[in-house]
Short mmCIF file of C-alpha atoms in Angstrom, two decimals:
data_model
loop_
_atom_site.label_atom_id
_atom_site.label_comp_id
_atom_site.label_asym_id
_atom_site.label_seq_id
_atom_site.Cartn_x
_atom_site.Cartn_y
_atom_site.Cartn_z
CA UNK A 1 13.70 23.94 6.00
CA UNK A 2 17.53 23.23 6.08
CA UNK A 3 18.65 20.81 8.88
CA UNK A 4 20.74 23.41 10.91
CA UNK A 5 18.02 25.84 10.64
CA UNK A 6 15.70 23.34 11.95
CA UNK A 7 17.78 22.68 14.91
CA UNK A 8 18.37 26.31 15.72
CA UNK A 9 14.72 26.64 16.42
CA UNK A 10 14.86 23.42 18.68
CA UNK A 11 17.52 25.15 20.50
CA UNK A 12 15.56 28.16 20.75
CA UNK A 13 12.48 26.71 21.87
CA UNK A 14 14.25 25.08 24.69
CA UNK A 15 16.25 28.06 25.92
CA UNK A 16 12.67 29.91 25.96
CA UNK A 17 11.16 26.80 28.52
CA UNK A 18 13.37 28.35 30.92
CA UNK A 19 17.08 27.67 32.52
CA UNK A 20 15.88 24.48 34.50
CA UNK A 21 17.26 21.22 32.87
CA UNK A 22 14.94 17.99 32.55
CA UNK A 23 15.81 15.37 34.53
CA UNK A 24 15.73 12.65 31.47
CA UNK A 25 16.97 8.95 31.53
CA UNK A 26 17.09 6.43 29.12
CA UNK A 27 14.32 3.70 30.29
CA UNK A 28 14.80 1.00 27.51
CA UNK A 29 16.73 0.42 24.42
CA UNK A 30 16.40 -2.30 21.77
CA UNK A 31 18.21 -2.89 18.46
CA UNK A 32 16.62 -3.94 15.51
CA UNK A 33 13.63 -6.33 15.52
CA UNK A 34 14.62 -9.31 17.69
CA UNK A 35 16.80 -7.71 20.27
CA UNK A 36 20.37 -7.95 17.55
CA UNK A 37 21.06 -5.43 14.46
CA UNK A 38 22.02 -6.32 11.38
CA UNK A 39 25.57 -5.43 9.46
CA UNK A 40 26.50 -3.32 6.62
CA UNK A 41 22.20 -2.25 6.81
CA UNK A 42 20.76 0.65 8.14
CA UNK A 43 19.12 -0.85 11.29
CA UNK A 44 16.28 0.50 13.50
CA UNK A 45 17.23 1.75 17.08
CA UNK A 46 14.09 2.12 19.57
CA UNK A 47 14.81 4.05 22.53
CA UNK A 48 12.07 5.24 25.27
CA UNK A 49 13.01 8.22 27.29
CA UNK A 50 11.85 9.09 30.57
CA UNK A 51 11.27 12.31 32.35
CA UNK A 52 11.74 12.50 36.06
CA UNK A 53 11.67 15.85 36.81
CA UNK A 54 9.31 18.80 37.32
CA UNK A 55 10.12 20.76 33.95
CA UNK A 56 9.20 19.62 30.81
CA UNK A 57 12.13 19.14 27.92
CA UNK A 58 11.92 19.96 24.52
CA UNK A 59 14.94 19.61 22.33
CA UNK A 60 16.98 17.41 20.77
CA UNK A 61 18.39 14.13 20.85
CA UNK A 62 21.43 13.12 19.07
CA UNK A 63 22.60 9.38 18.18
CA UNK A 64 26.20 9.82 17.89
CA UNK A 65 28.85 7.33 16.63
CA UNK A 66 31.98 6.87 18.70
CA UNK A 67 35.52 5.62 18.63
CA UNK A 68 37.48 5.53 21.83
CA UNK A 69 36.89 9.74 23.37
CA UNK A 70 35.92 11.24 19.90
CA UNK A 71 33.33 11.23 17.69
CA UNK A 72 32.82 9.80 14.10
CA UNK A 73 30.90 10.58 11.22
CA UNK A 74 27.76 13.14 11.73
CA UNK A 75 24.94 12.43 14.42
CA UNK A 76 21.46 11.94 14.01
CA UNK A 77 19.33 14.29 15.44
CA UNK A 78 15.15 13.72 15.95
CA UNK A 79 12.84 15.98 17.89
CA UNK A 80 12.06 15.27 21.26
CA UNK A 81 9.31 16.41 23.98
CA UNK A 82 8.09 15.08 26.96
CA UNK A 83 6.20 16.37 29.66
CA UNK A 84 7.19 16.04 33.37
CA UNK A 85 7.03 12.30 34.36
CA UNK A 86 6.36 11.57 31.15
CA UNK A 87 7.80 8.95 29.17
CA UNK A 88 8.25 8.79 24.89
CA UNK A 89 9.48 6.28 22.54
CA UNK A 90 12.12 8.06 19.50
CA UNK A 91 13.56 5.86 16.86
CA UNK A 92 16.25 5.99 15.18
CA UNK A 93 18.03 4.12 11.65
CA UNK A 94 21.82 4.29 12.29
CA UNK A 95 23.79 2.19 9.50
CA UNK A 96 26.56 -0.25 11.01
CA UNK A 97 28.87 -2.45 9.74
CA UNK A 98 31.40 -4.23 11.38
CA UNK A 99 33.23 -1.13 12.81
CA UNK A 100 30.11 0.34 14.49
CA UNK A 101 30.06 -1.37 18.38
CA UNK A 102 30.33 2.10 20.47
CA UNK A 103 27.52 4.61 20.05
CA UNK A 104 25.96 6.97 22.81
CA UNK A 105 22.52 9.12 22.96
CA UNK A 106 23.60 12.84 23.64
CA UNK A 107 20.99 15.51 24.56
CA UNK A 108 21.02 19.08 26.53
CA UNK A 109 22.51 18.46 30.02
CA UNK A 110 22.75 14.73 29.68
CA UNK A 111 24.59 11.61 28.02
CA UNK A 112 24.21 8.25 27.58
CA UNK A 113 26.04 5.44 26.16
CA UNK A 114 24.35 2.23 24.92
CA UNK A 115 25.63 -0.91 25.24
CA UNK A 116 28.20 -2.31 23.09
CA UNK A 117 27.71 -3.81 19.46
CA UNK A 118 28.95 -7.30 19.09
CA UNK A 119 28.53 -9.18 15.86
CA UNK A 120 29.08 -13.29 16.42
CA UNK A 121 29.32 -14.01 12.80
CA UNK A 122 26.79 -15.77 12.08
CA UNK A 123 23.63 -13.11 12.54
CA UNK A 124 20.36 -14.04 10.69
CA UNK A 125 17.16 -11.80 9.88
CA UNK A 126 15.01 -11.35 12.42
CA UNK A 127 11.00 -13.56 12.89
CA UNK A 128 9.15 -12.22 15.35
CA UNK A 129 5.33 -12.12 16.36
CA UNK A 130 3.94 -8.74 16.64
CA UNK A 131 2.37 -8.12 20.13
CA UNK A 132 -0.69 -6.23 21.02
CA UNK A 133 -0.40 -3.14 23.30
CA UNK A 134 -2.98 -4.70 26.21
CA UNK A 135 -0.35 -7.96 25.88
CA UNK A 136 2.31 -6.71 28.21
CA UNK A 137 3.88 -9.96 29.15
CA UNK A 138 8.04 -10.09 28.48
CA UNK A 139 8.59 -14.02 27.72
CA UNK A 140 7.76 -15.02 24.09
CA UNK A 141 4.77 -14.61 22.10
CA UNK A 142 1.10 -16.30 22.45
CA UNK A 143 3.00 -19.04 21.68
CA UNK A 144 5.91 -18.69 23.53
CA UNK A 145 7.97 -19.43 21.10
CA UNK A 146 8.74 -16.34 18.85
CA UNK A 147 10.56 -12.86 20.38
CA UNK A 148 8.15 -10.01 20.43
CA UNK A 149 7.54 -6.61 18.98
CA UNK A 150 5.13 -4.24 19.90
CA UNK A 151 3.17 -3.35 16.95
CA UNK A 152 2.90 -0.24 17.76
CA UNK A 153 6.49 0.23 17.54
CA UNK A 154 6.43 -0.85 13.81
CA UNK A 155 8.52 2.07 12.16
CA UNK A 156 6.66 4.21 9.46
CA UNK A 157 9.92 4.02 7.41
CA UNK A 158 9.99 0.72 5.26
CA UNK A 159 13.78 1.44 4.42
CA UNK A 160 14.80 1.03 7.98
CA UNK A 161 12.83 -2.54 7.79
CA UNK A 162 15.62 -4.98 5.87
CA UNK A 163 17.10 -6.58 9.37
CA UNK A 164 13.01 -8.18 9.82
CA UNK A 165 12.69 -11.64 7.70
CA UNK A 166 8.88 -12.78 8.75
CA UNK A 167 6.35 -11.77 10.64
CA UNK A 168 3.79 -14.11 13.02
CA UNK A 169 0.59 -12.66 13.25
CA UNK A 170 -2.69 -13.31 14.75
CA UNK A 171 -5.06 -9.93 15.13
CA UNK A 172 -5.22 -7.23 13.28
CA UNK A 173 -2.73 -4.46 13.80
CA UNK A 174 -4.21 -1.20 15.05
CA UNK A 175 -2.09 0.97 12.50
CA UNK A 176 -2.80 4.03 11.23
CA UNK A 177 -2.37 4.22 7.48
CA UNK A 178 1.51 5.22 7.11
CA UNK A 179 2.54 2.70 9.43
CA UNK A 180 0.02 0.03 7.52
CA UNK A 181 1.13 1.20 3.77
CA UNK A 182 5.15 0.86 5.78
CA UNK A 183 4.30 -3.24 6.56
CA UNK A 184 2.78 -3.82 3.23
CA UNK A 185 6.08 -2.34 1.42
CA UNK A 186 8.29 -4.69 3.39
CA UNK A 187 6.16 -7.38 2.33
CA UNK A 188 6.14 -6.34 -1.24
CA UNK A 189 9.35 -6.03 -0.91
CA UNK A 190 10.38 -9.49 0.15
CA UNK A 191 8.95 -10.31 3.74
CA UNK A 192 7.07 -13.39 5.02
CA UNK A 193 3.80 -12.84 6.54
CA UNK A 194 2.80 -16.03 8.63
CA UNK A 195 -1.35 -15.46 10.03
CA UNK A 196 -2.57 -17.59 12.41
CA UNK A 197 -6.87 -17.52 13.44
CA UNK A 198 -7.12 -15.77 16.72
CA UNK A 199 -7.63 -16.67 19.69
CA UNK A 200 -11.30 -17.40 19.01
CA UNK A 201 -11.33 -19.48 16.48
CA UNK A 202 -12.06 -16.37 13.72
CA UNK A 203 -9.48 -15.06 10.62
CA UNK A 204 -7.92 -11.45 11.50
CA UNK A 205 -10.10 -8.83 9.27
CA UNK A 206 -7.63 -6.90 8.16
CA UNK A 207 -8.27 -2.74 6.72
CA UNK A 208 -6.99 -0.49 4.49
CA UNK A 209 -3.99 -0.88 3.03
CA UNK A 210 -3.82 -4.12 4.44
CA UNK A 211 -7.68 -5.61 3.34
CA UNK A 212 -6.17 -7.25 0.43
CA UNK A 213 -4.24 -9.88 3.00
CA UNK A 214 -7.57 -10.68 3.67
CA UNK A 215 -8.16 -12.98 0.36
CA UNK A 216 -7.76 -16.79 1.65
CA UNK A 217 -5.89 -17.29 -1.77
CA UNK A 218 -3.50 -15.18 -1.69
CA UNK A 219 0.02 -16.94 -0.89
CA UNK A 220 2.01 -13.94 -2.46
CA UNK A 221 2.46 -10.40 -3.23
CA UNK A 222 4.89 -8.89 -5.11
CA UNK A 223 8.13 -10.56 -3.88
CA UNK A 224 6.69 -11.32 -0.48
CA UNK A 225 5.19 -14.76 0.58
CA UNK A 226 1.49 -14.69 2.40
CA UNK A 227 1.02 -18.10 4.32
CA UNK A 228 -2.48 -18.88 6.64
CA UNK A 229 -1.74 -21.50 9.13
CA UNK A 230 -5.32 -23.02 10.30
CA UNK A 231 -4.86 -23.08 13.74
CA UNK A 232 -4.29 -20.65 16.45
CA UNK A 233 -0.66 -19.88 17.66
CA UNK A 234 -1.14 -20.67 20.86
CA UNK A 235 -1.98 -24.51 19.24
CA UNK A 236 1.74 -24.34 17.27
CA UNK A 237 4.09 -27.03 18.64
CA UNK A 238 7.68 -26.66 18.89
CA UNK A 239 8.69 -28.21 15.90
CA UNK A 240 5.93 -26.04 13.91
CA UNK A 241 7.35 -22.68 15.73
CA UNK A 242 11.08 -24.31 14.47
CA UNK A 243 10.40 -24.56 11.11
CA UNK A 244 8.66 -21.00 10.70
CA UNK A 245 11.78 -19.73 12.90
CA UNK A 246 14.10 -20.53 10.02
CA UNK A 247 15.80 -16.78 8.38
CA UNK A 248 18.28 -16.09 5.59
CA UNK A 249 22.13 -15.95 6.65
CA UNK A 250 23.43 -12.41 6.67
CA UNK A 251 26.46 -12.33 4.44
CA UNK A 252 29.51 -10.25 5.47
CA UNK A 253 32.13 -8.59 2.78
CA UNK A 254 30.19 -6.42 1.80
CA UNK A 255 32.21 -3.40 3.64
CA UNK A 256 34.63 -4.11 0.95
CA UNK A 257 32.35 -3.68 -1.90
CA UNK A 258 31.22 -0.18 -0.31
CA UNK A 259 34.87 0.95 0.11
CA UNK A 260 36.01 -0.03 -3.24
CA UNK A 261 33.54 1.58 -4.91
CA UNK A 262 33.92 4.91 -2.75
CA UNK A 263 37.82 4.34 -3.82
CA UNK A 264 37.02 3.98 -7.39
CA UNK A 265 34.67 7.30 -7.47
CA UNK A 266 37.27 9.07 -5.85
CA UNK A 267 39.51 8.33 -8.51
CA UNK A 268 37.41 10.69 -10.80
CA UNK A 269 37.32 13.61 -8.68
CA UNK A 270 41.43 13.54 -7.73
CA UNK A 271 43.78 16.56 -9.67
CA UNK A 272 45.07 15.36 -12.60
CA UNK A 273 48.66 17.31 -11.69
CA UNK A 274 51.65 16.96 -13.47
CA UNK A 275 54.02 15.99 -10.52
CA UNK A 276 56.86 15.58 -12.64
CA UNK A 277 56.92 19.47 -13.13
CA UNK A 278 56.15 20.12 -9.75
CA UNK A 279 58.94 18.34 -8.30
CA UNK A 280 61.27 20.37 -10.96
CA UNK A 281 59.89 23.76 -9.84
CA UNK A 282 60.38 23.06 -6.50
CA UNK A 283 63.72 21.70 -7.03
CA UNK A 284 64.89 24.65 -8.88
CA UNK A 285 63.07 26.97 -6.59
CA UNK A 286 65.54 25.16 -3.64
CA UNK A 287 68.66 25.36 -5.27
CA UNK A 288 68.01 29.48 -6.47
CA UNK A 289 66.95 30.37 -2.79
CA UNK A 290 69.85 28.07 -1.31
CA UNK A 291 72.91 28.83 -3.00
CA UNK A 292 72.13 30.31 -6.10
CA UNK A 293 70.93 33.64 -4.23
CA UNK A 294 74.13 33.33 -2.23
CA UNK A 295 76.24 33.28 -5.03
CA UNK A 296 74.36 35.85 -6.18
CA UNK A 297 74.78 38.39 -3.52
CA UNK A 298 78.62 37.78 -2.73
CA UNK A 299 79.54 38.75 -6.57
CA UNK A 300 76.90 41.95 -6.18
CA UNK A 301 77.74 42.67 -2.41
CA UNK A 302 74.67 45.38 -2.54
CA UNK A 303 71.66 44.20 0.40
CA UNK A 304 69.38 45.95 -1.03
CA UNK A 305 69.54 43.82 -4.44
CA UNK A 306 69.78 40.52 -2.47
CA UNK A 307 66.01 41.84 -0.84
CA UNK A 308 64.95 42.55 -4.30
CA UNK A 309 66.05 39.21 -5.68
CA UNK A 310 64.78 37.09 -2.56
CA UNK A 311 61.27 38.71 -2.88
CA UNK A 312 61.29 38.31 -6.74
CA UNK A 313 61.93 34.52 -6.10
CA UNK A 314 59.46 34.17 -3.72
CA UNK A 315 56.67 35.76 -6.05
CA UNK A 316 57.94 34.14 -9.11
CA UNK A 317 57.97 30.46 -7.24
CA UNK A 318 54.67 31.25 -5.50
CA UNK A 319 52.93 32.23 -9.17
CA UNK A 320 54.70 29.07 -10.85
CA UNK A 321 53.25 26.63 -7.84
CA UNK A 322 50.00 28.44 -8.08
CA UNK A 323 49.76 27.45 -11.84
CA UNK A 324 51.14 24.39 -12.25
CA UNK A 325 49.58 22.59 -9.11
CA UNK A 326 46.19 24.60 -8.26
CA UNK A 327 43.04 22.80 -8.66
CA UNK A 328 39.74 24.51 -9.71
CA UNK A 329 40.94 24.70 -12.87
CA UNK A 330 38.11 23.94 -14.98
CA UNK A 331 36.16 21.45 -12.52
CA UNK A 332 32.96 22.25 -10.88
CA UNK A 333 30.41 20.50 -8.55
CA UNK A 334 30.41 16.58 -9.03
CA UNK A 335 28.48 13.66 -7.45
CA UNK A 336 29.18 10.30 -8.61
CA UNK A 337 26.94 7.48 -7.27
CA UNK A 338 26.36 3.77 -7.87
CA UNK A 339 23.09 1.96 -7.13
CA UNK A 340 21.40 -0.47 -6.52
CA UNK A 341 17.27 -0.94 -6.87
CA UNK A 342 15.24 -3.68 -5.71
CA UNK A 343 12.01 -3.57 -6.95
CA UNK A 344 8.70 -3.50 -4.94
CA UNK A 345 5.73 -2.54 -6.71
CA UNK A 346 5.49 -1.49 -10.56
CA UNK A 347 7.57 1.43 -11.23
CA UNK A 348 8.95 1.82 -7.15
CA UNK A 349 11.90 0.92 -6.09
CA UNK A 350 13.82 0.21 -2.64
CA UNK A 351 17.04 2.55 -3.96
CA UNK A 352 20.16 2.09 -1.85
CA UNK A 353 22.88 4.46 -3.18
CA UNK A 354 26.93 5.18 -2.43
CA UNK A 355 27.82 8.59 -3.82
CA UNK A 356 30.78 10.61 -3.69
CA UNK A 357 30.53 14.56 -3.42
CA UNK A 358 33.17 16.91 -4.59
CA UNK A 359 32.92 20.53 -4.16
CA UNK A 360 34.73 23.71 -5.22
CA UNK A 361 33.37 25.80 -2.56
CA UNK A 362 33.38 25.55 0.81
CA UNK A 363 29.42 26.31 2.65
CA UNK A 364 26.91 24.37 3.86
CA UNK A 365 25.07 21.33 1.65
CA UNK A 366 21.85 19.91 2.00
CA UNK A 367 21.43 16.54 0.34
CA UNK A 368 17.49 15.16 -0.24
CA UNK A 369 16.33 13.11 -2.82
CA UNK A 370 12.66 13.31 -3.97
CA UNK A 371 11.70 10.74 -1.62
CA UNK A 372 9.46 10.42 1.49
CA UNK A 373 11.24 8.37 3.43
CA UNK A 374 14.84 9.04 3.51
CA UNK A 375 18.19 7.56 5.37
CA UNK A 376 21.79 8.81 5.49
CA UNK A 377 24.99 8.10 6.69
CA UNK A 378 28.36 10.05 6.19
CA UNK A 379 31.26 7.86 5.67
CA UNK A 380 34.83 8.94 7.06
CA UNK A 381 36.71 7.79 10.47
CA UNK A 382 36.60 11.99 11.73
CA UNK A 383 33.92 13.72 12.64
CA UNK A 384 31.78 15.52 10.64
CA UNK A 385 30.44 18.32 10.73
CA UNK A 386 26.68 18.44 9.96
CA UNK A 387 23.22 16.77 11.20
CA UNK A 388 21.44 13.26 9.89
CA UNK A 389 17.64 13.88 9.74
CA UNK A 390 16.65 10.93 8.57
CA UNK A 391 12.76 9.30 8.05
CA UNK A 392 9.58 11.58 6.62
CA UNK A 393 11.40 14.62 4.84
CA UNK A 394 14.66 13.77 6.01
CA UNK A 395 18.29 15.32 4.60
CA UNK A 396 21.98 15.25 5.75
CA UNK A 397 23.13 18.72 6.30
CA UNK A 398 26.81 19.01 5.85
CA UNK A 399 29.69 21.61 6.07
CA UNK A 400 32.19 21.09 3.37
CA UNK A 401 35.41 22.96 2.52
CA UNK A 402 36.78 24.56 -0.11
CA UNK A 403 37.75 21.45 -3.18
CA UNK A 404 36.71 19.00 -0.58
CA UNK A 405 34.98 15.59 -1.07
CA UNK A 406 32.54 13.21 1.10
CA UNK A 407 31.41 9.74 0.45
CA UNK A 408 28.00 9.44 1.64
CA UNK A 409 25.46 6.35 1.85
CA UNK A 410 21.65 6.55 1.53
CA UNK A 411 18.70 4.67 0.96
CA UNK A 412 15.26 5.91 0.08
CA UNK A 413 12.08 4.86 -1.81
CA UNK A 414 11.90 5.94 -5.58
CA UNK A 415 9.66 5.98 -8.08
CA UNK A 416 10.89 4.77 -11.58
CA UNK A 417 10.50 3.30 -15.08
CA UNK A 418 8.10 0.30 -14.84
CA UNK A 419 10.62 -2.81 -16.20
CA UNK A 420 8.93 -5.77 -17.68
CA UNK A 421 11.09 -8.81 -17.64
CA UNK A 422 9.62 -12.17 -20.09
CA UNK A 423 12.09 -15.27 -19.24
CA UNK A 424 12.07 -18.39 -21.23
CA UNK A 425 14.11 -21.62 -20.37
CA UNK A 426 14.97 -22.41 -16.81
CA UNK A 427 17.80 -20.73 -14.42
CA UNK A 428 19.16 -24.52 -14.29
CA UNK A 429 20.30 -25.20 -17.89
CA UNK A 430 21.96 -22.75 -20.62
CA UNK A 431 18.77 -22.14 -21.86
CA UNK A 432 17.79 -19.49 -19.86
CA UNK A 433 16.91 -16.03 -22.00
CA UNK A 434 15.40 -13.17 -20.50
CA UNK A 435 13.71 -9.86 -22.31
CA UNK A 436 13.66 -6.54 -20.43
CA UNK A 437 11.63 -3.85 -21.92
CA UNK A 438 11.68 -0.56 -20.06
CA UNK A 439 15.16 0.78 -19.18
CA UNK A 440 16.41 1.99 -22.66
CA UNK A 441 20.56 1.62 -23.53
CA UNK A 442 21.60 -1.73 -20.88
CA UNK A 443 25.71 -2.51 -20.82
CA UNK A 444 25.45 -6.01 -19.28
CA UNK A 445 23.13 -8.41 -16.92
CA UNK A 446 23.98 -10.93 -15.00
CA UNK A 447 21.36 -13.55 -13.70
CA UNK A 448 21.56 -14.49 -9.69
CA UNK A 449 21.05 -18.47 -8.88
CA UNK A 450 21.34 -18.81 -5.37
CA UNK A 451 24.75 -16.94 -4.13
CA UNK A 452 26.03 -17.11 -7.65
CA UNK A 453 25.76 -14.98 -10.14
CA UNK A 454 25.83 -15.35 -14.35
CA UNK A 455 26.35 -12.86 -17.36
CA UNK A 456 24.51 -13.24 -19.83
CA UNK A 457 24.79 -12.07 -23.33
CA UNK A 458 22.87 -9.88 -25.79
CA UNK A 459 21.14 -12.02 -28.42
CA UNK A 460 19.47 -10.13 -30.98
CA UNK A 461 16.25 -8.40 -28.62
CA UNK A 462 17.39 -10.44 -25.72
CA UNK A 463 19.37 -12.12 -23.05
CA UNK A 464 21.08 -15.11 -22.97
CA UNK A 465 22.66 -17.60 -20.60
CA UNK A 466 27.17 -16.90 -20.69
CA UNK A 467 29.75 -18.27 -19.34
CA UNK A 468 30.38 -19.76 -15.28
CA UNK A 469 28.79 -18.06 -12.04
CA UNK A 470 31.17 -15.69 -9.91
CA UNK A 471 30.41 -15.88 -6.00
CA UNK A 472 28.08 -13.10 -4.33
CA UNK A 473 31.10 -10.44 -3.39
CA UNK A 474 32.36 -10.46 -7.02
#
């Protein structure tokens, strides 16, 4: 079902509950894991709504971007009912970078704007102890030492997970299975998993999708790190709790990346118009109409051939501009994207993905992708007009006009070609050659080391160590 469809039967649905309006109020908002976002990532936004009046609401609420009065980019909208008195948690995965501080929570007959954004430079990945829902206390963990998040708040969307570094844990998470399979792909895909013995002494006994955690050998999976500590938490001293407290740096600049990219695809799409012709035609078309028609007319002294001649002008200037300047001209639908794939199981792939649309018809787009779990955000400083659905069969639905364009940002779980990679030498000497079977026709690789990064060279079958590192932003 298209986005704006989907809405129009929210909107429906509530008009048919009657003319009252809810009395609803925004009881508690947190960013991210650990209280703080994260920039240039699509972050998680929990926000619990509260009902205080005597009619129920069913509608929609909409996470809208701001700059000063006005409105930026397109909102996301998610589904929302709760009963009088009631109270319900929504999510939502808004992307920010350095420009997003001001954003406000809009629904039928009611507004509210969340606290400013402010980034201190220096933010870091979030570690935080998961919290079970009968442990209600606000200060710490068991341990005192580690923020908390309920478990239960643990989004089923593992693309909306890269602000969380590490996990504490000392239980076993009552998850049902989306939200279980959602932890174990941000652990595949790079998360630390730190379990403790519970409070009585025992190992958690973890189920389903997370029973393999419960092998006392396993220290890794995937890219992720598994590490038992034999004690409970409550036993971890301060120094312990520092160490395991310790997250990766989140790196800045990379705003500029994601605009010059955007730039370059834009390049493709622009008319390829031959402006030194142009400016001719509309020279000569200024000097005929000026004087050239006056001229004209006193030699002729007839009106009725000076109306002839203006609207002959006119029409021949208009067809001339029309043909030398239109565009449509043999183009069509484009979408240009670059990506980039981190890998977390054999043949999936954590795909985030800057595309620019360009359109020869103005109507309304969806964009999906053949993924699950989807995230969107449309780029531009003006509003736009359309609706962000994003999580479990998610889409941006977007009005474009006619020979229009729209850079867009997404980030989704794909399925892909399973690449084997064989590396001999080591990263720290020129010896390093790597073999990658899998991905067909390959231009170039480059080899990371740290927050540098190396091309290497095609040697016969293979890849070889070339030339000096470049910093990360290169």
């Amino acid at each position: 079902m298209r986005i704006h469809q989907w809405l129009l039967l929210s909107l429906l649905a509530l008009s048919a509950s009657g003319d009252a309006i809810a009395d609803l109020k925004v009881e508690r908002v947190r960013w991210g894991f650990g209280g703080k976002p994260m920039c240039e990532a699509f972050n998680l936004l929990t926000v619990e709504m509260r009902n205080d009046g005597d009619e129920p609401f069913v509608g929609v609420l909409s996470l809208e971007q701001g700059y000063g009065m006005r409105r930026i980019g397109a909102p996301e909208v998610q589904p929302c009912s709760i009963a009088p008195y009631g109270s319900r948690v929504v999510q939502f995965a808004p992307y920010l970078d350095r420009s997003s501080s001001d954003w406000r929570l809009t629904w039928r007959g009611g507004k509210h704007r969340l606290e400013d954004v402010r980034w201190e430079g220096n933010e870091r990945k979030a570690v935080v102890e998961f919290s079970e829902p009968q442990k209600i206390a606000e200060a710490g963990g068991t341990s005192g030492e580690f923020p908390r998040f309920p478990e239960a708040e643990f989004p089923g969307n593992p693309s909306v997970t890269e602000a969380l570094a590490a996990v504490v844990l000392d239980h076993t998470p009552a998850w049902e299975a989306a939200r279980a399979q959602s932890f174990l792909t941000w652990l595949k895909r790079g998360g630390r998993l730190h379990v403790f013995r519970r409070a009585d002494g025992t190992w958690p006994k973890f189920r389903g999708a997370l029973e393999v955690l419960n092998d006392s050998e396993l220290t890794a999976i995937e890219m992720g790190m598994v590490q038992r500590h034999d004690k409970r938490l409550i036993d971890l001293s301060k120094n312990e709790a520092a160490s395991l407290k310790v997250a990766p740096e989140i790196h800045g600049g990379r705003s500029q990346g994601r605009y010059h990219a955007f730039r370059l695809m834009g390049l493709i799409t622009r008319s390829d118009v031959n402006w030194g012709i142009v400016y001719l035609v509309a020279f000569a078309y200024v000097v005929l109409l000026g004087p050239g028609l006056y001229l004209f007319c006193r030699r002729k002294r007839d009106y009725r051939i000076a109306v002839v001649s203006l609207l002959g002008l006119v029409l021949l200037f208009s067809w001339l501009f029309a043909r030398i300047g239109r565009r449509g001209f043999g183009e069509s639908d484009r979408i240009y994207s670059a990506s980039v794939a981190k890998p977390v199981s054999p043949g999936v792939y954590d795909v985030q993905q800057w595309s620019h649309v360009f359109v020869t018809e103005g109507n309304d787009y969806q964009f999906q992708y053949p993924s699950q779990h989807q995230l969107f955000r449309a780029e531009g400083p003006e509003s736009v007009p359309g609706a962000i659905k994003n999580g479990v069969d998610g889409g941006l639905d977007m009005d474009l006009p006619l020979y229009s364009s729209r850079n867009l940002l997404s980030r989704q779980l794909m399925n892909g070609p399973v690449i084997e990679v064989s590396v001999n030498g080591s990263d720290k000497s020129s010896g390093l050659s790597i073999k990658i079977d899998g991905l067909g026709n390959i231009e170039g690789v480059l080899s990371r080391r740290g927050d540098r990064y190396y091309e290497m060279s095609a040697v016969a079958d293979a890849w070889e160590f070339f030339g000096n590192g470049v910093d990360e932003n290169w």
